[in-house]
Amino acid sequence: MRLTLRARGSASPDLAWERYADLDAWAAWSPQVESVITGGPRRLQQGLRGCAVGAPLLGRPLLRVTFDVGRVDEACRRWGWTVVPARLGVDLPGALGRALSLRLDHAVHPAPGGSSTTLVLHGRAPVVLGYALPALIALTALVRGRGPRRPRRPRR
């Protein structure tokens, strides 16, 4: 299934892009992300691999996904990545995680009074539809003109 989400806000295109590009900023605008672990670069780049960790529940992260950034075009403010769930409350076997994977293609565009962003989700229908609402909430915060909702929580 393929689904396109859109959000518009008063953040400049440069600010919205920087919120994507700075991995330490993800927790400030994406409520489902507690931290991003890469063991290396803290800026979005092609070939980057890592793990996005969700907010903890009972002391353990409820959600953890591994990711692989397939492409980044800073000049056009576009990037794409594949995420594979490794934990959804319980640790997932690799085959199940791969069956629940998503490919996500992001873009930031200039818009009157600020910017807009698009996210194209590719994956199995239940996964795409299940992620659509949290993704839309995050996209809305990404293009919001105000600063971050919560402090950054960098993890390396």
PDB file of C-alpha atoms in Angstrom:
ATOM      1  CA  MET A   1       0.000   0.000   0.000  1.00  0.00           C
ATOM      2  CA  ARG A   2       1.095   3.564  -0.643  1.00  0.00           C
ATOM      3  CA  LEU A   3      -0.223   6.528   1.365  1.00  0.00           C
ATOM      4  CA  THR A   4       0.811  10.193   1.127  1.00  0.00           C
ATOM      5  CA  LEU A   5       0.551  12.449   4.189  1.00  0.00           C
ATOM      6  CA  ARG A   6       0.913  16.243   4.140  1.00  0.00           C
ATOM      7  CA  ALA A   7       1.332  18.916   6.786  1.00  0.00           C
ATOM      8  CA  ARG A   8       1.790  22.673   6.575  1.00  0.00           C
ATOM      9  CA  GLY A   9       3.088  25.161   9.128  1.00  0.00           C
ATOM     10  CA  SER A  10       4.898  28.419   9.777  1.00  0.00           C
ATOM     11  CA  ALA A  11       8.430  26.984  10.138  1.00  0.00           C
ATOM     12  CA  SER A  12      10.722  28.053   7.337  1.00  0.00           C
ATOM     13  CA  PRO A  13      11.735  25.300   4.902  1.00  0.00           C
ATOM     14  CA  ASP A  14      15.304  25.560   6.217  1.00  0.00           C
ATOM     15  CA  LEU A  15      14.164  25.087   9.828  1.00  0.00           C
ATOM     16  CA  ALA A  16      11.901  22.147   8.960  1.00  0.00           C
ATOM     17  CA  TRP A  17      14.729  20.521   6.984  1.00  0.00           C
ATOM     18  CA  GLU A  18      17.196  21.061   9.823  1.00  0.00           C
ATOM     19  CA  ARG A  19      14.791  19.301  12.193  1.00  0.00           C
ATOM     20  CA  TYR A  20      15.047  16.273   9.894  1.00  0.00           C
ATOM     21  CA  ALA A  21      18.777  16.542   9.303  1.00  0.00           C
ATOM     22  CA  ASP A  22      19.760  16.853  12.997  1.00  0.00           C
ATOM     23  CA  LEU A  23      19.148  13.408  14.498  1.00  0.00           C
ATOM     24  CA  ASP A  24      19.321  14.840  18.028  1.00  0.00           C
ATOM     25  CA  ALA A  25      16.295  17.023  17.195  1.00  0.00           C
ATOM     26  CA  TRP A  26      14.002  14.113  16.285  1.00  0.00           C
ATOM     27  CA  ALA A  27      12.782  13.587  19.858  1.00  0.00           C
ATOM     28  CA  ALA A  28      11.709  17.249  20.007  1.00  0.00           C
ATOM     29  CA  TRP A  29       9.179  17.017  17.165  1.00  0.00           C
ATOM     30  CA  SER A  30       8.369  13.313  16.872  1.00  0.00           C
ATOM     31  CA  PRO A  31       6.448  12.065  19.927  1.00  0.00           C
ATOM     32  CA  GLN A  32       7.099   8.418  19.059  1.00  0.00           C
ATOM     33  CA  VAL A  33      10.906   8.893  19.132  1.00  0.00           C
ATOM     34  CA  GLU A  34      12.759   8.975  22.444  1.00  0.00           C
ATOM     35  CA  SER A  35      16.255   8.809  20.932  1.00  0.00           C
ATOM     36  CA  VAL A  36      18.232   7.902  17.824  1.00  0.00           C
ATOM     37  CA  ILE A  37      21.291   5.675  18.036  1.00  0.00           C
ATOM     38  CA  THR A  38      23.769   5.526  15.174  1.00  0.00           C
ATOM     39  CA  GLY A  39      27.167   4.881  16.727  1.00  0.00           C
ATOM     40  CA  GLY A  40      28.438   7.578  14.399  1.00  0.00           C
ATOM     41  CA  PRO A  41      27.116  10.581  12.481  1.00  0.00           C
ATOM     42  CA  ARG A  42      24.461  12.715  14.131  1.00  0.00           C
ATOM     43  CA  ARG A  43      23.340  14.204  10.827  1.00  0.00           C
ATOM     44  CA  LEU A  44      21.158  12.591   8.191  1.00  0.00           C
ATOM     45  CA  GLN A  45      23.205  11.182   5.344  1.00  0.00           C
ATOM     46  CA  GLN A  46      22.892   8.531   2.661  1.00  0.00           C
ATOM     47  CA  GLY A  47      23.895   5.085   3.906  1.00  0.00           C
ATOM     48  CA  LEU A  48      23.336   5.963   7.573  1.00  0.00           C
ATOM     49  CA  ARG A  49      22.129   3.035   9.668  1.00  0.00           C
ATOM     50  CA  GLY A  50      20.891   3.047  13.200  1.00  0.00           C
ATOM     51  CA  CYS A  51      18.046   2.539  15.604  1.00  0.00           C
ATOM     52  CA  ALA A  52      15.196   4.833  16.627  1.00  0.00           C
ATOM     53  CA  VAL A  53      13.994   4.091  20.137  1.00  0.00           C
ATOM     54  CA  GLY A  54      10.454   4.847  21.272  1.00  0.00           C
ATOM     55  CA  ALA A  55       9.325   6.126  24.646  1.00  0.00           C
ATOM     56  CA  PRO A  56       9.745   3.591  27.466  1.00  0.00           C
ATOM     57  CA  LEU A  57       6.879   1.706  29.031  1.00  0.00           C
ATOM     58  CA  LEU A  58       7.610   0.003  32.357  1.00  0.00           C
ATOM     59  CA  GLY A  59      11.282   0.801  31.937  1.00  0.00           C
ATOM     60  CA  ARG A  60      11.697  -0.750  28.476  1.00  0.00           C
ATOM     61  CA  PRO A  61      11.150   0.867  25.091  1.00  0.00           C
ATOM     62  CA  LEU A  62       7.802  -0.147  23.643  1.00  0.00           C
ATOM     63  CA  LEU A  63       8.996   0.530  20.091  1.00  0.00           C
ATOM     64  CA  ARG A  64      12.423   0.154  18.524  1.00  0.00           C
ATOM     65  CA  VAL A  65      13.083   0.208  14.802  1.00  0.00           C
ATOM     66  CA  THR A  66      16.293  -0.274  12.880  1.00  0.00           C
ATOM     67  CA  PHE A  67      16.710   2.001   9.896  1.00  0.00           C
ATOM     68  CA  ASP A  68      18.715   2.396   6.734  1.00  0.00           C
ATOM     69  CA  VAL A  69      18.775   5.791   5.005  1.00  0.00           C
ATOM     70  CA  GLY A  70      18.723   5.115   1.287  1.00  0.00           C
ATOM     71  CA  ARG A  71      19.053   8.628  -0.058  1.00  0.00           C
ATOM     72  CA  VAL A  72      19.420  12.226   1.053  1.00  0.00           C
ATOM     73  CA  ASP A  73      19.248  15.309  -1.159  1.00  0.00           C
ATOM     74  CA  GLU A  74      19.798  18.348   1.060  1.00  0.00           C
ATOM     75  CA  ALA A  75      19.525  20.804  -1.840  1.00  0.00           C
ATOM     76  CA  CYS A  76      16.023  19.511  -2.687  1.00  0.00           C
ATOM     77  CA  ARG A  77      15.203  18.769   0.976  1.00  0.00           C
ATOM     78  CA  ARG A  78      14.270  15.147   0.245  1.00  0.00           C
ATOM     79  CA  TRP A  79      15.250  11.888   1.866  1.00  0.00           C
ATOM     80  CA  GLY A  80      14.123   8.304   2.093  1.00  0.00           C
ATOM     81  CA  TRP A  81      14.685   5.437   4.469  1.00  0.00           C
ATOM     82  CA  THR A  82      13.497   1.959   5.367  1.00  0.00           C
ATOM     83  CA  VAL A  83      12.507   1.083   8.931  1.00  0.00           C
ATOM     84  CA  VAL A  84      12.195  -2.431  10.323  1.00  0.00           C
ATOM     85  CA  PRO A  85      10.567  -2.947  13.738  1.00  0.00           C
ATOM     86  CA  ALA A  86      12.773  -4.833  16.162  1.00  0.00           C
ATOM     87  CA  ARG A  87      10.473  -4.352  19.178  1.00  0.00           C
ATOM     88  CA  LEU A  88       6.751  -3.759  19.493  1.00  0.00           C
ATOM     89  CA  GLY A  89       6.312  -4.342  23.209  1.00  0.00           C
ATOM     90  CA  VAL A  90       8.276  -7.588  22.826  1.00  0.00           C
ATOM     91  CA  ASP A  91      11.377  -8.335  20.797  1.00  0.00           C
ATOM     92  CA  LEU A  92      10.400  -9.409  17.289  1.00  0.00           C
ATOM     93  CA  PRO A  93      11.994 -12.173  15.256  1.00  0.00           C
ATOM     94  CA  GLY A  94      13.767 -10.799  12.172  1.00  0.00           C
ATOM     95  CA  ALA A  95      11.305 -12.265   9.666  1.00  0.00           C
ATOM     96  CA  LEU A  96       8.324 -10.710  11.440  1.00  0.00           C
ATOM     97  CA  GLY A  97      10.071  -7.352  11.716  1.00  0.00           C
ATOM     98  CA  ARG A  98      10.834  -7.394   7.991  1.00  0.00           C
ATOM     99  CA  ALA A  99       7.179  -8.208   7.240  1.00  0.00           C
ATOM    100  CA  LEU A 100       6.231  -5.077   9.220  1.00  0.00           C
ATOM    101  CA  SER A 101       8.802  -2.835   7.542  1.00  0.00           C
ATOM    102  CA  LEU A 102       8.012   0.509   5.950  1.00  0.00           C
ATOM    103  CA  ARG A 103       9.713   2.580   3.292  1.00  0.00           C
ATOM    104  CA  LEU A 104       9.260   6.287   3.963  1.00  0.00           C
ATOM    105  CA  ASP A 105       9.990   9.080   1.484  1.00  0.00           C
ATOM    106  CA  HIS A 106      10.122  12.591   2.998  1.00  0.00           C
ATOM    107  CA  ALA A 107      10.229  16.052   1.449  1.00  0.00           C
ATOM    108  CA  VAL A 108      10.084  19.638   2.705  1.00  0.00           C
ATOM    109  CA  HIS A 109       8.694  22.358   0.423  1.00  0.00           C
ATOM    110  CA  PRO A 110       8.371  26.138   0.643  1.00  0.00           C
ATOM    111  CA  ALA A 111       4.786  27.244   1.234  1.00  0.00           C
ATOM    112  CA  PRO A 112       3.154  30.638   1.739  1.00  0.00           C
ATOM    113  CA  GLY A 113       3.933  31.723   5.296  1.00  0.00           C
ATOM    114  CA  GLY A 114       6.267  28.811   6.015  1.00  0.00           C
ATOM    115  CA  SER A 115       6.705  25.282   4.736  1.00  0.00           C
ATOM    116  CA  SER A 116       4.915  22.071   3.958  1.00  0.00           C
ATOM    117  CA  THR A 117       6.088  18.516   4.189  1.00  0.00           C
ATOM    118  CA  THR A 118       5.061  15.300   2.531  1.00  0.00           C
ATOM    119  CA  LEU A 119       5.607  11.729   3.615  1.00  0.00           C
ATOM    120  CA  VAL A 120       4.914   8.822   1.301  1.00  0.00           C
ATOM    121  CA  LEU A 121       4.518   5.561   3.218  1.00  0.00           C
ATOM    122  CA  HIS A 122       5.060   2.245   1.416  1.00  0.00           C
ATOM    123  CA  GLY A 123       4.284  -1.059   3.113  1.00  0.00           C
ATOM    124  CA  ARG A 124       1.601  -3.535   4.075  1.00  0.00           C
ATOM    125  CA  ALA A 125      -1.788  -1.868   4.541  1.00  0.00           C
ATOM    126  CA  PRO A 126      -2.183  -2.557   8.295  1.00  0.00           C
ATOM    127  CA  VAL A 127       1.291  -1.172   9.006  1.00  0.00           C
ATOM    128  CA  VAL A 128       0.844   1.906   6.807  1.00  0.00           C
ATOM    129  CA  LEU A 129      -2.572   2.671   8.276  1.00  0.00           C
ATOM    130  CA  GLY A 130      -1.383   1.988  11.831  1.00  0.00           C
ATOM    131  CA  TYR A 131       1.505   4.421  11.481  1.00  0.00           C
ATOM    132  CA  ALA A 132      -0.422   7.153   9.641  1.00  0.00           C
ATOM    133  CA  LEU A 133      -1.777   9.021  12.688  1.00  0.00           C
ATOM    134  CA  PRO A 134       1.493   9.130  14.699  1.00  0.00           C
ATOM    135  CA  ALA A 135       3.301  10.162  11.505  1.00  0.00           C
ATOM    136  CA  LEU A 136       0.831  12.973  10.819  1.00  0.00           C
ATOM    137  CA  ILE A 137       1.204  14.258  14.396  1.00  0.00           C
ATOM    138  CA  ALA A 138       4.995  14.278  13.977  1.00  0.00           C
ATOM    139  CA  LEU A 139       4.839  15.994  10.570  1.00  0.00           C
ATOM    140  CA  THR A 140       2.607  18.714  11.993  1.00  0.00           C
ATOM    141  CA  ALA A 141       5.173  19.370  14.739  1.00  0.00           C
ATOM    142  CA  LEU A 142       8.014  19.305  12.192  1.00  0.00           C
ATOM    143  CA  VAL A 143       6.620  22.315  10.316  1.00  0.00           C
ATOM    144  CA  ARG A 144       5.342  24.147  13.404  1.00  0.00           C
ATOM    145  CA  GLY A 145       6.972  27.562  13.776  1.00  0.00           C
ATOM    146  CA  ARG A 146       7.607  27.369  17.510  1.00  0.00           C
ATOM    147  CA  GLY A 147      10.605  25.648  19.055  1.00  0.00           C
ATOM    148  CA  PRO A 148      10.716  22.056  20.240  1.00  0.00           C
ATOM    149  CA  ARG A 149       8.003  20.693  22.547  1.00  0.00           C
ATOM    150  CA  ARG A 150      10.399  18.803  24.752  1.00  0.00           C
ATOM    151  CA  PRO A 151      14.137  18.833  25.345  1.00  0.00           C
ATOM    152  CA  ARG A 152      16.436  16.910  23.064  1.00  0.00           C
ATOM    153  CA  ARG A 153      17.622  13.557  24.345  1.00  0.00           C
ATOM    154  CA  PRO A 154      20.701  12.673  22.356  1.00  0.00           C
ATOM    155  CA  ARG A 155      21.996   9.116  22.554  1.00  0.00           C
ATOM    156  CA  ARG A 156      24.978   7.853  20.667  1.00  0.00           C
TER     157      ARG A 156
END
